[in-house]
XYZ file of C-alpha atoms in Angstrom:
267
model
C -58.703 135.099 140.767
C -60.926 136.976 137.918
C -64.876 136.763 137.272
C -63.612 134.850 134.301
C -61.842 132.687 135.989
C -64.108 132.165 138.602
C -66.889 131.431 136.139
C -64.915 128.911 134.260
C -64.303 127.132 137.656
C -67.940 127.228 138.030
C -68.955 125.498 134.863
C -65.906 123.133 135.222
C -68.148 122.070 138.048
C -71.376 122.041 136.489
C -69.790 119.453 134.074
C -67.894 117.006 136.733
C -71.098 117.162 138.866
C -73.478 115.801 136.378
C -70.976 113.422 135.328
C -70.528 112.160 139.150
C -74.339 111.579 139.548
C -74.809 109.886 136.035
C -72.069 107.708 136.111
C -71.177 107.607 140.030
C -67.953 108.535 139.651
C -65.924 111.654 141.426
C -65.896 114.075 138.585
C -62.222 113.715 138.200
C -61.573 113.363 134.945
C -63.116 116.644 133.818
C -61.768 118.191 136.730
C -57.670 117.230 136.285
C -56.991 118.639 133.318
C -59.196 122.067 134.057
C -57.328 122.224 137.453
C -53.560 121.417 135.888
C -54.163 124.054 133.553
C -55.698 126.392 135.643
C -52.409 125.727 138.072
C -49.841 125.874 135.593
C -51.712 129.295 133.727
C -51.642 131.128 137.556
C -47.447 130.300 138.114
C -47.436 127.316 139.633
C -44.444 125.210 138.993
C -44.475 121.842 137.191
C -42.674 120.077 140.282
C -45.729 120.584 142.414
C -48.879 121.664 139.649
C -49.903 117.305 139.198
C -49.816 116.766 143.016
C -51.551 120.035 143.556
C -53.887 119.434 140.880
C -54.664 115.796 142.164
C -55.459 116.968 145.682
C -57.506 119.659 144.816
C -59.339 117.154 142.289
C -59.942 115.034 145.335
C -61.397 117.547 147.763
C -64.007 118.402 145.109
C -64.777 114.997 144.689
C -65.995 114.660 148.122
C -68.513 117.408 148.014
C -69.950 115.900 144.420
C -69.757 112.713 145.778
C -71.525 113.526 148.499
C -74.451 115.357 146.891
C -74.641 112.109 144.229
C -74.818 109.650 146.530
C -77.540 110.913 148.766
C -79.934 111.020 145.589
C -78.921 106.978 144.665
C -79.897 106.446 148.381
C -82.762 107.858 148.373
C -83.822 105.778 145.658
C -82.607 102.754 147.668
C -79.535 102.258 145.124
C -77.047 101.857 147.878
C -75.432 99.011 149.194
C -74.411 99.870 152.359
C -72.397 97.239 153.878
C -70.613 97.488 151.015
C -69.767 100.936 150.657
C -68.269 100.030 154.628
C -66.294 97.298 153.780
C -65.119 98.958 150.222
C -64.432 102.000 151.857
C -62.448 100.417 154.658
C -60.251 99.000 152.426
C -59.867 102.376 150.170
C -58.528 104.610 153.410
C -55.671 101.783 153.461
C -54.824 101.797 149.733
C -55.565 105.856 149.427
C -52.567 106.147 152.329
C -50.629 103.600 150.503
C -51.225 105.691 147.044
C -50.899 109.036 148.454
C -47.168 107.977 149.683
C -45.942 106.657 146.206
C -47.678 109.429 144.452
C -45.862 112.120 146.393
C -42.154 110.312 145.555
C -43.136 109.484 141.504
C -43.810 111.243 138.658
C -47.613 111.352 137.085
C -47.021 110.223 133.767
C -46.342 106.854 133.646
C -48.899 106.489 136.483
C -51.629 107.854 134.282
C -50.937 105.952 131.358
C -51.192 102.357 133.850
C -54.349 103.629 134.706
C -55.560 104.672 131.727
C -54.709 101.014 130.359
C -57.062 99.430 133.337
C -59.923 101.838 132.626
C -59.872 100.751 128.803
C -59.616 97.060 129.728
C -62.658 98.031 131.600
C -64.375 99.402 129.785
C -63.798 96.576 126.941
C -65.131 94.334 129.225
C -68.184 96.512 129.825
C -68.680 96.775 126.399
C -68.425 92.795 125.427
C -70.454 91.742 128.710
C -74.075 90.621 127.074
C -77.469 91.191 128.912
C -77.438 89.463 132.058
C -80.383 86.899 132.130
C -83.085 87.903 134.442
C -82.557 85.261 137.095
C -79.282 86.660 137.599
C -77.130 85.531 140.911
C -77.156 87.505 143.786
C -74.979 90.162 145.056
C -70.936 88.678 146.545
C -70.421 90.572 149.677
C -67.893 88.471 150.759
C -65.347 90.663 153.133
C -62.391 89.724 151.530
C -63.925 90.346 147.769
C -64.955 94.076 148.769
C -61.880 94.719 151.016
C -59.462 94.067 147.827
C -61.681 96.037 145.545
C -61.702 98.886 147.965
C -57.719 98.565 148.409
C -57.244 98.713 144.494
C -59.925 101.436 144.689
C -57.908 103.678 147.489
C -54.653 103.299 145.486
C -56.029 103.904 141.906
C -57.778 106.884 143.606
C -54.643 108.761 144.893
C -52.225 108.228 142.232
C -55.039 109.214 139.589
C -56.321 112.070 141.701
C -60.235 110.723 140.671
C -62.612 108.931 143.025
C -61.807 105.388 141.891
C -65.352 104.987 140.394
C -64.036 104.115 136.632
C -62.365 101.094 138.443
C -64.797 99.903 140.500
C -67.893 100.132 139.122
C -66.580 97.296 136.135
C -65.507 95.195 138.875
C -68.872 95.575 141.136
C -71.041 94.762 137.762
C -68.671 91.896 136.357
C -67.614 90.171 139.160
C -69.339 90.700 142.214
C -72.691 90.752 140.354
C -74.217 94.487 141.430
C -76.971 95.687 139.057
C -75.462 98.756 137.554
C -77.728 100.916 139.306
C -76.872 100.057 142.550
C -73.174 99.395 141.634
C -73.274 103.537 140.765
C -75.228 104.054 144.018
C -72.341 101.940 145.963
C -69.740 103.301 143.935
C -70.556 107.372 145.071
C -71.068 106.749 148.696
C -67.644 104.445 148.956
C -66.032 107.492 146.767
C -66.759 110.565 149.591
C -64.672 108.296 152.070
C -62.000 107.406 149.480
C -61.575 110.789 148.471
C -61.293 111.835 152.110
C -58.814 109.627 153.014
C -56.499 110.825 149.481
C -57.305 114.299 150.583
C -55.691 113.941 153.875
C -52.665 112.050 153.131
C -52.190 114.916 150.184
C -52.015 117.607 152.655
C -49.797 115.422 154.829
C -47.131 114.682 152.046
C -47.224 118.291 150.864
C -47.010 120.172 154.141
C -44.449 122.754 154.449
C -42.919 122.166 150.699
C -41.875 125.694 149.886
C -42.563 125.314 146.240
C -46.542 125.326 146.992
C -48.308 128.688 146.259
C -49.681 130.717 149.276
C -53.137 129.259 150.539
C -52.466 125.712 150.050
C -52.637 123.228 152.861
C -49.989 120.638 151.127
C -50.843 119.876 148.173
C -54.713 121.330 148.578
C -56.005 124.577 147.359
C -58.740 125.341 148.795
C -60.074 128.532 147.501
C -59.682 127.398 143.910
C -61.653 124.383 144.799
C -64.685 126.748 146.285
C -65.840 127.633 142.943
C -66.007 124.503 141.396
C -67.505 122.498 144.815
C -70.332 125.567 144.352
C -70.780 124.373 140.464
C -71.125 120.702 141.260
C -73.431 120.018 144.175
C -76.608 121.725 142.256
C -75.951 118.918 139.303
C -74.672 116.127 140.685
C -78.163 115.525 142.252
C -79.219 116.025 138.809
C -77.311 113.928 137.409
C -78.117 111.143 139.851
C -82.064 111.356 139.456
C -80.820 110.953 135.788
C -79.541 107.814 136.429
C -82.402 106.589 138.214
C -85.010 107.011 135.297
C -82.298 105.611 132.853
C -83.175 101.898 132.189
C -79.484 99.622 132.894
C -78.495 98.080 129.470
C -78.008 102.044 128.363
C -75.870 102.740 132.031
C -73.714 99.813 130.874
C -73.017 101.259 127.558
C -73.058 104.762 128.212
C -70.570 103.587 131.109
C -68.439 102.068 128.860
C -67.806 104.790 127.093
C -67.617 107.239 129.465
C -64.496 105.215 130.029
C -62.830 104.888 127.334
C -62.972 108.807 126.798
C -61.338 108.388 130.208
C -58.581 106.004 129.177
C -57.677 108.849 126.150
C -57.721 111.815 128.215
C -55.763 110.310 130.648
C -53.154 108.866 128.498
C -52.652 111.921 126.299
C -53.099 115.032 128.219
């Protein structure tokens, strides 16, 4: 790996960080396409460069995660029997995800998901101003445990922290303001992400098609770079979000999202 290379990992990160903290998402997005490039420009063959890409994408996400979702806690934006009950229910879908992921092939995965994020983010987009007496917060088990199953699944086989999906469903159906919906949304993503990082380097153990340095389907050192870009901004992004006032999340949200639903059915 080059200086050039190693600086374009760096501001790859930049990017996916800010976007994690604004939007309380994993980064992802940005972060696929630079990686499958970046994996298919250094040798790496096309059987193995999406699942490689996708864990790697996934390990990152944890660190700007991370570094997000302490900032929406310390600004009390975090719901955190939620993020428990959500994230419970993500380790079981990520393990579920990680297994079909590893026996399928990415495109027709990405375009299903890119359809769900633009229904999404249509719905974002339509929902009018919520009226001030607004009802409270459902954190019913069963509601949050089959958000964070869909979450887990969409997560793995998408190789993004899950955030574009939940998010629409915390805000439009289990009532979250948006701000603490994004709060919610980055803490449940570090365990998520864990959980899809592990059962990547389980499924990809030992394939001899994986370059040197790679625990299954995880690079490591490629990820260093771009882990070292976004913890700096994703707390940036984050206190961002904070002084942002929620109508403009909503839309700005919305889309985010559909730029998502493009990218990921085109690329």
């Amino acid at each position: 790996m080059d200086l050039m290379q190693i600086g374009l990992l760096l501001l790859a990160g930049g990017v996916a960080g800010f976007l994690a903290g604004f939007f309380g998402v994993g980064g992802g997005i940005i972060l696929v396409p630079i990686l499958l490039a970046y994996f298919q420009a250094t040798g790496v063959t096309s059987l193995v460069a999406t699942h490689l890409t996708f864990g790697t994408s996934l390990l990152i996400i944890i660190f700007a995660s991370s570094s997000s979702a302490y900032q929406y806690a310390r600004n009390d934006h975090t719901v955190w029997k939620a993020v428990l009950l959500l994230g419970a229910g993500s380790i079981l879908g990520a393990f579920v995800g990680t297994a079909v992921a590893a026996d399928l092939a990415g495109k027709s995965l990405q375009r299903i998901f890119a359809a769900v994020v633009f229904f999404s983010a249509i719905r974002l987009l339509s929902e009018q101003r919520k009226p001030k007496g607004e009802p409270e917060m459902n954190l019913g088990i069963v509601g949050l445990l089959a958000t964070g199953l869909m979450v887990g699944i969409v997560s793995a086989l998408a190789g993004v922290g899950g955030g574009v999906f939940s998010i629409p469903i915390m805000y439009s159906l289990l009532h979250f303001p948006m701000k603490k919906a994004l709060g919610t949304s980055s803490a449940t993503i570090v365990i998520t992400a864990l959980a899809s990082v592990i059962g990547y380097v389980l499924r990809g153990w030992g394939n001899p098609l994986l370059p040197p340095g790679t625990l299954g389907y995880v690079d490591p050192l490629s990820a260093i770079p771009i882990i070292v870009g976004t913890l700096p901004t994703a707390a940036l992004g984050a206190a961002a979000a904070h002084r942002t006032t929620s109508g403009v999340l909503r839309k700005a949200f919305a889309g985010f999202l559909v730029i998502v639903a493009i990218k990921m059915f085109f690329f």
